[in-house]
């Protein structure tokens, strides 16, 4: 029997090599070694969530190369600031009713901790879209609202309209993302208790809100689209809070630091970086991020800041990869500013995308090939379809093609394929003709730095980003 027990013990030790094993004859016990003490995770005073709207993996790769080539490098070896973060995860982006999501459902997941329907903001999936009465019964508390309840400062920054889906997810609850102004609410849904997104923003006690979209805040007398011709939401907000309403970078820089600031710099979205003039009065995303951090950092209790590179998405929808990459480079520049002007010991920085796009990078181009150019193979004669004299690779139709392209969009080819455009202003060729290129449904990346960033790991549901931020705050 003793020999049998010893054999059993030996088998157990071989099967579980991490266990502390001893023979029965020694009088010892079979037990797991006690786990090492785990230090309590550091608590974040501040959390900054950077969302590159539509910044899928292919966009990050192409932007990395583009940024490096702008500096005279081949590009492939370049590293974007957030790619140095040690904590990385993949994020599943689907909405409750959509395999390929939109920005409203995805941004809501990140800001409320629950996935919801496509097109809805801060409203649970039990409510049908466009149903005001039902939406009032299914409000989802947002991280921004909770930050204010905990005494933190709150900031929202975007290169899109500040009432657009991603920034609105920080503060708004609507059953349709298009309800940016009261005039956009369908007549049959008015008077049931729902407020438009612009009205909800000015009723929020934010400290900093910067972006585009003046049109949703004013009536016709001031060039807006609200129902009342004399509507002036920024004026009413300033009267209530004592805050500064600004419409240019110069006004933003001059605004008092000890008062909240609302900046609406354009009637709709801010200008693309590729179209900016040297004389532009609009702030860049980096300049808005800098102002937000400077102002929010004055709060001794900390802050929650969401920064969106919104026009990455819009450029992809237009089928203009060069514009999207230029916007991504500016987005990375804003992240670098945040890294340089916050303390990693007390500030968590998360970088992610709400969804991807049907944007591709392919064709066996040589190392260092211009990312916005034609595919040129690694060496003359290395590719059976290479043109003469080491020229670009030729497709079966005898014409060259670009490294970057789209599965669908306005660049779709009808009939004989024309020679492709190249350069930053080019519209890349696409396969399926659609008026606007669509989102992609694959996972996106999440990069984390600072207190609590060790939770950024594995393959996660998008709504868990909310939990990561809450736990970082210690809530």
Coordinates of C-alpha atoms in Angstrom, one line a residue:
X1 CA 0.0 0.0 0.0
X2 CA 2.8 2.3 0.9
X3 CA 4.4 1.7 -2.5
X4 CA 1.1 2.4 -4.2
X5 CA 0.6 5.6 -2.3
X6 CA 4.1 6.7 -3.2
X7 CA 3.5 6.0 -6.9
X8 CA 0.3 8.0 -6.7
X9 CA 2.1 10.9 -5.1
X10 CA 4.9 10.7 -7.8
X11 CA 2.3 10.8 -10.5
X12 CA 0.6 13.8 -8.9
X13 CA 3.9 15.6 -8.7
X14 CA 4.6 15.0 -12.4
X15 CA 1.1 16.1 -13.4
X16 CA 1.2 19.3 -11.4
X17 CA 4.9 20.4 -11.3
X18 CA 4.0 23.7 -9.6
X19 CA 2.6 22.0 -6.5
X20 CA 4.6 21.5 -3.4
X21 CA 4.7 17.7 -3.1
X22 CA 6.1 15.4 -0.4
X23 CA 5.7 11.7 0.2
X24 CA 3.0 10.5 2.6
X25 CA 5.7 8.7 4.6
X26 CA 7.2 12.1 5.6
X27 CA 4.0 13.3 7.2
X28 CA 3.8 16.3 4.8
X29 CA 0.7 17.5 2.9
X30 CA 0.0 18.0 -0.8
X31 CA -0.8 21.7 -1.1
X32 CA -0.4 24.6 -3.6
X33 CA 2.4 27.0 -2.8
X34 CA 1.0 30.2 -1.3
X35 CA 0.7 32.9 -4.0
X36 CA 3.2 35.8 -3.8
X37 CA 1.8 38.9 -2.3
X38 CA 0.3 41.2 -4.9
X39 CA 0.7 44.9 -4.4
X40 CA -2.4 47.0 -4.8
X41 CA -2.5 48.5 -8.3
X42 CA -1.7 52.2 -8.5
X43 CA -4.6 54.5 -8.7
X44 CA -4.9 57.0 -11.6
X45 CA -5.7 60.6 -10.8
X46 CA -6.4 61.3 -14.4
X47 CA -7.6 59.2 -17.4
X48 CA -7.2 60.3 -21.0
X49 CA -9.0 58.2 -23.6
X50 CA -7.7 58.9 -27.2
X51 CA -10.0 57.6 -29.9
X52 CA -8.8 57.6 -33.5
X53 CA -12.1 57.3 -35.2
X54 CA -11.8 54.6 -37.8
X55 CA -8.2 54.0 -37.0
X56 CA -8.0 50.2 -37.7
X57 CA -4.8 48.2 -37.8
X58 CA -4.2 48.8 -41.5
X59 CA -4.5 52.5 -40.9
X60 CA -1.9 52.4 -38.0
X61 CA 0.5 50.4 -40.2
X62 CA 0.2 52.8 -43.2
X63 CA 0.4 55.8 -40.9
X64 CA 3.5 54.5 -39.3
X65 CA 5.2 54.2 -42.7
X66 CA 3.8 57.5 -43.9
X67 CA 5.1 59.3 -40.7
X68 CA 8.5 57.8 -41.2
X69 CA 8.7 58.7 -44.8
X70 CA 7.8 62.3 -44.0
X71 CA 11.0 62.3 -41.9
X72 CA 13.1 60.9 -44.8
X73 CA 13.1 57.3 -43.6
X74 CA 12.0 54.2 -45.4
X75 CA 9.1 54.2 -43.0
X76 CA 8.6 50.6 -42.0
X77 CA 10.9 50.9 -39.0
X78 CA 9.2 54.0 -37.6
X79 CA 7.3 53.8 -34.4
X80 CA 4.3 55.9 -33.5
X81 CA 4.2 57.2 -29.9
X82 CA 1.5 54.9 -28.6
X83 CA 3.2 51.9 -30.2
X84 CA 5.8 52.1 -27.4
X85 CA 3.1 51.3 -24.7
X86 CA 3.8 48.0 -23.1
X87 CA 0.1 47.0 -22.6
X88 CA -1.8 46.1 -25.8
X89 CA -5.1 44.3 -26.4
X90 CA -7.4 43.5 -29.3
X91 CA -11.0 44.8 -29.0
X92 CA -14.2 43.3 -30.5
X93 CA -16.3 46.2 -31.8
X94 CA -19.7 44.8 -32.8
X95 CA -22.9 46.5 -31.7
X96 CA -25.8 44.5 -30.2
X97 CA -27.6 44.5 -33.5
X98 CA -24.8 45.0 -36.0
X99 CA -21.8 42.8 -37.0
X100 CA -20.0 45.9 -38.4
X101 CA -20.6 48.8 -36.0
X102 CA -21.0 52.5 -36.1
X103 CA -19.3 55.2 -33.9
X104 CA -22.4 55.8 -31.7
X105 CA -22.7 52.2 -30.5
X106 CA -19.0 51.7 -30.1
X107 CA -18.3 55.0 -28.3
X108 CA -21.3 54.3 -26.0
X109 CA -19.8 50.9 -25.1
X110 CA -16.6 52.6 -24.1
X111 CA -18.3 55.3 -22.1
X112 CA -21.1 53.3 -20.4
X113 CA -19.8 49.7 -20.0
X114 CA -22.6 48.2 -22.1
X115 CA -22.9 47.5 -25.8
X116 CA -25.9 49.0 -27.5
X117 CA -27.6 49.3 -30.8
X118 CA -26.1 50.9 -33.9
X119 CA -26.8 54.6 -34.0
X120 CA -27.8 55.1 -30.3
X121 CA -25.9 57.1 -27.7
X122 CA -26.0 56.4 -24.0
X123 CA -29.2 54.4 -24.3
X124 CA -29.6 50.7 -23.6
X125 CA -30.3 48.2 -26.4
X126 CA -33.8 47.5 -25.0
X127 CA -35.0 50.7 -26.5
X128 CA -35.7 50.8 -30.3
X129 CA -33.8 53.4 -32.3
X130 CA -35.6 56.7 -32.8
X131 CA -38.0 56.0 -29.9
X132 CA -37.8 58.9 -27.5
X133 CA -40.2 57.6 -24.8
X134 CA -38.4 54.2 -24.7
X135 CA -35.0 55.8 -24.6
X136 CA -35.9 57.7 -21.4
X137 CA -36.4 54.4 -19.6
X138 CA -33.1 53.0 -20.6
X139 CA -30.5 55.7 -19.9
X140 CA -27.0 54.4 -19.4
X141 CA -24.8 56.4 -17.0
X142 CA -21.7 57.6 -18.7
X143 CA -18.1 57.8 -17.4
X144 CA -18.2 61.5 -17.9
X145 CA -21.2 61.9 -15.6
X146 CA -19.6 59.7 -13.0
X147 CA -16.4 61.8 -13.2
X148 CA -18.4 64.9 -12.3
X149 CA -20.2 63.1 -9.5
X150 CA -16.8 62.1 -8.1
X151 CA -15.6 65.8 -8.2
X152 CA -13.3 65.4 -11.2
X153 CA -12.9 67.8 -14.1
X154 CA -14.3 66.8 -17.5
X155 CA -13.0 67.5 -21.0
X156 CA -14.1 66.6 -24.5
X157 CA -12.0 67.3 -27.6
X158 CA -12.7 66.4 -31.2
X159 CA -11.8 67.5 -34.7
X160 CA -15.4 66.5 -35.7
X161 CA -18.5 68.3 -34.6
X162 CA -18.6 68.3 -30.8
X163 CA -22.1 66.9 -31.2
X164 CA -20.9 64.0 -33.4
X165 CA -21.3 60.4 -32.2
X166 CA -17.9 59.8 -30.5
X167 CA -17.7 63.1 -28.4
X168 CA -21.4 63.0 -27.7
X169 CA -21.0 59.6 -26.1
X170 CA -19.2 61.3 -23.2
X171 CA -22.3 63.3 -22.1
X172 CA -25.4 62.6 -24.2
X173 CA -28.4 60.2 -24.2
X174 CA -30.4 60.0 -27.5
X175 CA -32.0 57.1 -29.4
X176 CA -30.6 58.5 -32.7
X177 CA -27.1 60.0 -33.1
X178 CA -28.5 62.4 -35.8
X179 CA -30.4 64.4 -33.2
X180 CA -27.6 66.9 -32.9
X181 CA -29.9 69.9 -33.0
X182 CA -33.6 70.1 -32.1
X183 CA -34.5 70.6 -35.7
X184 CA -33.2 67.1 -36.4
X185 CA -35.6 65.4 -34.0
X186 CA -38.5 64.1 -36.1
X187 CA -41.7 66.0 -35.5
X188 CA -43.5 63.0 -34.1
X189 CA -40.8 62.5 -31.5
X190 CA -40.7 66.1 -30.2
X191 CA -42.3 67.1 -27.0
X192 CA -41.8 63.6 -25.4
X193 CA -39.0 64.6 -23.1
X194 CA -35.9 64.1 -25.2
X195 CA -33.4 66.8 -25.7
X196 CA -31.0 67.2 -28.7
X197 CA -27.3 66.6 -28.3
X198 CA -26.3 70.3 -28.4
X199 CA -28.8 71.1 -25.6
X200 CA -27.5 68.2 -23.5
X201 CA -23.9 69.5 -23.9
X202 CA -24.6 73.0 -22.6
X203 CA -26.5 71.5 -19.7
X204 CA -23.4 69.4 -18.7
X205 CA -21.0 70.9 -16.2
X206 CA -17.9 70.2 -18.3
X207 CA -14.7 72.1 -17.9
X208 CA -13.5 71.9 -21.5
X209 CA -15.4 71.2 -24.7
X210 CA -13.5 71.9 -28.0
X211 CA -14.4 71.0 -31.5
X212 CA -16.5 71.9 -34.5
X213 CA -20.2 72.2 -35.0
X214 CA -21.5 75.7 -34.3
X215 CA -24.5 75.0 -36.5
X216 CA -26.3 72.9 -33.9
X217 CA -26.0 75.6 -31.3
X218 CA -27.5 78.6 -33.0
X219 CA -30.7 79.5 -34.9
X220 CA -30.9 81.0 -38.4
X221 CA -30.1 84.5 -37.2
X222 CA -26.5 83.3 -36.4
X223 CA -26.2 80.9 -39.3
X224 CA -27.3 77.8 -37.3
X225 CA -30.0 75.2 -37.7
X226 CA -32.0 75.2 -34.5
X227 CA -35.8 75.6 -34.6
X228 CA -35.8 79.0 -33.0
X229 CA -34.3 81.6 -35.3
X230 CA -32.8 83.5 -32.3
X231 CA -31.4 80.4 -30.5
X232 CA -28.1 81.0 -28.8
X233 CA -27.1 78.0 -26.7
X234 CA -23.5 79.2 -26.1
X235 CA -24.8 82.5 -24.8
X236 CA -27.1 80.8 -22.4
X237 CA -24.3 78.5 -21.3
X238 CA -21.9 81.4 -20.6
X239 CA -24.6 83.2 -18.6
X240 CA -25.2 80.1 -16.5
X241 CA -21.6 79.1 -15.9
X242 CA -19.5 82.3 -16.4
X243 CA -17.5 80.3 -18.9
X244 CA -15.9 81.5 -22.1
X245 CA -17.2 80.8 -25.5
X246 CA -14.5 80.9 -28.1
X247 CA -14.4 80.5 -31.9
X248 CA -10.7 80.6 -32.8
X249 CA -7.3 79.4 -31.5
X250 CA -6.4 82.9 -30.5
X251 CA -9.5 83.3 -28.4
X252 CA -9.0 79.9 -26.8
X253 CA -5.4 80.8 -25.8
X254 CA -6.7 84.1 -24.2
X255 CA -9.6 82.5 -22.3
X256 CA -9.4 82.6 -18.5
X257 CA -7.9 79.4 -17.1
X258 CA -10.1 79.4 -14.0
X259 CA -13.4 79.3 -16.0
X260 CA -14.9 76.5 -18.2
X261 CA -14.4 77.0 -21.9
X262 CA -16.6 76.0 -24.9
X263 CA -14.8 76.2 -28.2
X264 CA -16.8 75.8 -31.5
X265 CA -14.4 76.6 -34.3
X266 CA -16.3 75.8 -37.4
X267 CA -19.9 75.5 -38.6
X268 CA -19.4 71.7 -39.0
X269 CA -16.2 69.6 -38.8
X270 CA -12.8 71.1 -38.5
X271 CA -10.7 71.3 -41.7
X272 CA -8.6 68.4 -42.8
X273 CA -4.9 68.8 -41.9
X274 CA -4.1 68.4 -45.6
X275 CA -6.3 71.4 -46.5
X276 CA -5.2 73.7 -43.7
X277 CA -3.9 77.1 -44.6
X278 CA -1.1 78.8 -42.7
X279 CA -3.5 81.6 -41.8
X280 CA -6.1 79.2 -40.4
X281 CA -7.8 80.4 -37.2
X282 CA -8.7 76.8 -36.2
X283 CA -6.7 75.0 -33.6
X284 CA -5.1 71.7 -34.4
X285 CA -5.9 68.6 -32.4
X286 CA -2.6 68.9 -30.7
X287 CA -3.3 72.5 -29.7
X288 CA -6.8 71.6 -28.4
X289 CA -5.3 68.7 -26.4
X290 CA -2.7 71.0 -25.0
X291 CA -5.3 73.5 -23.9
X292 CA -7.4 70.8 -22.4
X293 CA -4.6 69.3 -20.4
X294 CA -3.4 72.7 -19.2
X295 CA -6.9 73.6 -17.9
X296 CA -8.0 70.2 -16.5
X297 CA -4.7 69.7 -14.7
X298 CA -5.6 72.6 -12.4
X299 CA -8.2 70.4 -10.7
X300 CA -6.6 68.8 -7.6
X301 CA -9.0 65.9 -7.8
X302 CA -8.1 64.9 -11.3
X303 CA -9.9 64.6 -14.6
X304 CA -11.4 62.5 -17.4
X305 CA -10.6 63.7 -20.9
X306 CA -11.7 62.1 -24.2
X307 CA -9.8 63.2 -27.3
X308 CA -11.0 62.1 -30.7
X309 CA -9.2 62.3 -34.0
X310 CA -12.5 62.4 -35.8
X311 CA -11.5 63.1 -39.4
X312 CA -9.5 59.9 -39.9
X313 CA -12.9 58.3 -40.3
X314 CA -14.3 61.0 -42.7
X315 CA -11.3 60.7 -45.0
X316 CA -11.7 57.0 -45.2
X317 CA -15.4 57.4 -46.0
X318 CA -14.3 59.6 -48.9
X319 CA -11.8 57.0 -50.1
X320 CA -8.9 59.4 -49.5
X321 CA -6.2 57.5 -47.7
X322 CA -3.7 60.3 -47.8
X323 CA -6.0 62.6 -45.9
X324 CA -6.7 59.8 -43.4
X325 CA -3.0 59.2 -42.8
X326 CA -2.3 62.9 -42.3
X327 CA -5.1 63.0 -39.7
X328 CA -3.6 60.0 -38.0
X329 CA -0.1 61.6 -37.8
X330 CA -1.7 64.6 -36.1
X331 CA -3.6 62.3 -33.8
X332 CA -0.2 60.7 -32.9
X333 CA 1.3 64.2 -32.3
X334 CA -1.5 65.0 -29.8
X335 CA -0.8 61.7 -28.0
X336 CA 2.9 62.6 -27.8
X337 CA 2.0 66.0 -26.3
X338 CA -0.1 64.2 -23.7
X339 CA 2.8 61.9 -22.9
X340 CA 5.2 64.8 -22.5
X341 CA 2.9 66.9 -20.3
X342 CA 1.4 64.3 -17.9
X343 CA 2.9 62.2 -15.2
X344 CA 2.8 58.4 -16.0
X345 CA 2.6 57.8 -12.3
X346 CA -0.8 59.3 -12.0
X347 CA -2.3 59.5 -15.5
X348 CA -3.6 56.6 -17.5
X349 CA -3.5 57.1 -21.3
X350 CA -5.5 54.8 -23.5
X351 CA -5.3 54.8 -27.3
X352 CA -7.8 52.9 -29.4
X353 CA -10.3 53.1 -32.3
X354 CA -14.0 52.8 -32.2
X355 CA -14.0 50.7 -35.4
X356 CA -11.9 49.9 -38.5
X357 CA -12.4 50.6 -42.2
X358 CA -12.3 48.4 -45.4
X359 CA -8.9 49.8 -46.0
X360 CA -6.1 47.6 -47.5
X361 CA -2.4 47.6 -47.9
X362 CA -1.1 45.1 -50.4
X363 CA 0.7 44.2 -53.6
X364 CA 4.4 43.3 -52.6
X365 CA 5.9 46.8 -52.8
X366 CA 9.6 47.1 -52.1
X367 CA 10.9 48.3 -48.8
X368 CA 10.6 52.1 -48.5
X369 CA 8.1 52.3 -51.5
X370 CA 6.1 55.5 -51.2
X371 CA 3.0 54.5 -49.2
X372 CA 0.8 56.7 -51.3
X373 CA 2.3 55.6 -54.5
X374 CA 2.2 52.8 -57.1
X375 CA 3.4 49.3 -56.2
X376 CA 7.0 48.9 -57.3
X377 CA 8.4 45.4 -56.6
X378 CA 11.6 44.8 -54.6
X379 CA 13.9 44.2 -57.6
X380 CA 13.8 44.3 -61.3
X381 CA 12.8 40.9 -62.6
X382 CA 11.6 39.7 -59.2
X383 CA 7.9 39.9 -60.2
X384 CA 6.4 38.3 -63.3
X385 CA 4.0 41.3 -63.7
X386 CA 6.7 44.0 -63.2
X387 CA 6.9 46.7 -65.9
X388 CA 10.0 47.3 -68.0
X389 CA 13.0 49.0 -66.5
X390 CA 12.1 48.2 -62.9
X391 CA 8.8 50.2 -63.2
X392 CA 5.6 49.6 -61.2
X393 CA 4.0 46.2 -60.9
X394 CA 1.3 45.7 -63.6
X395 CA -2.1 44.1 -63.0
X396 CA -3.7 41.6 -65.4
X397 CA -5.2 44.6 -67.2
X398 CA -1.7 45.9 -68.0
X399 CA -2.0 48.9 -65.7
X400 CA -0.3 49.7 -62.4
X401 CA -2.0 49.8 -59.0
X402 CA -1.5 51.5 -55.6
X403 CA -0.4 49.9 -52.4
X404 CA -3.5 51.3 -50.6
X405 CA -7.0 50.7 -51.6
X406 CA -10.6 50.1 -50.4
X407 CA -13.0 47.2 -50.6
X408 CA -15.8 49.6 -51.4
X409 CA -16.4 53.3 -51.7
X410 CA -16.6 56.2 -54.1
X411 CA -13.4 55.1 -55.9
X412 CA -15.1 52.0 -57.2
X413 CA -14.2 51.1 -60.8
X414 CA -16.9 50.8 -63.5
X415 CA -15.9 49.4 -66.8
X416 CA -12.3 49.7 -67.9
X417 CA -10.0 50.5 -64.9
X418 CA -8.3 53.9 -65.3
X419 CA -4.8 54.6 -64.2
X420 CA -4.8 55.1 -60.4
X421 CA -4.3 58.4 -58.7
X422 CA -1.3 58.8 -56.3
X423 CA -0.3 61.3 -53.7
X424 CA -2.0 62.8 -50.7
X425 CA -5.1 64.1 -52.6
X426 CA -5.7 60.9 -54.4
X427 CA -9.0 58.9 -54.3
X428 CA -7.8 55.3 -54.0
X429 CA -9.5 52.7 -56.2
X430 CA -12.2 50.5 -54.7
X431 CA -14.1 47.4 -55.7
X432 CA -17.8 47.8 -54.7
X433 CA -19.5 51.0 -55.7
X434 CA -20.9 52.8 -52.7
X435 CA -21.5 56.5 -52.1
X436 CA -19.4 56.4 -49.0
X437 CA -16.7 53.8 -48.0
X438 CA -17.9 51.7 -45.1
X439 CA -16.6 50.7 -41.7
X440 CA -14.8 47.4 -41.3
X441 CA -15.8 44.8 -38.7
X442 CA -12.4 43.4 -37.6
X443 CA -11.0 43.9 -34.1
X444 CA -9.1 47.1 -33.3
X445 CA -6.2 47.7 -31.0
X446 CA -6.1 49.2 -27.5
X447 CA -2.8 50.6 -26.1
X448 CA -2.5 51.4 -22.4
X449 CA 0.0 53.4 -20.4
X450 CA 0.0 54.5 -16.7
X451 CA -1.8 53.3 -13.6
X452 CA -4.2 50.4 -14.3
X453 CA -2.8 49.9 -17.8
X454 CA -1.8 46.3 -16.9
X455 CA -5.5 45.4 -17.4
X456 CA -5.0 46.2 -21.1
X457 CA -4.4 42.6 -22.4
X458 CA -5.8 39.8 -24.4
X459 CA -8.9 39.9 -26.6
X460 CA -11.6 41.9 -25.0
X461 CA -15.1 43.2 -25.6
X462 CA -15.2 46.9 -26.3
X463 CA -17.3 47.7 -23.3
X464 CA -14.5 46.5 -21.0
X465 CA -12.6 49.6 -21.8
X466 CA -15.1 51.4 -19.5
X467 CA -14.3 48.9 -16.7
X468 CA -10.5 49.5 -17.2
X469 CA -11.0 53.2 -16.8
X470 CA -13.3 52.9 -13.8
X471 CA -10.9 50.5 -12.0
X472 CA -8.0 52.9 -12.8
X473 CA -9.9 55.6 -10.9
X474 CA -10.4 53.2 -8.0
X475 CA -14.2 53.2 -8.4

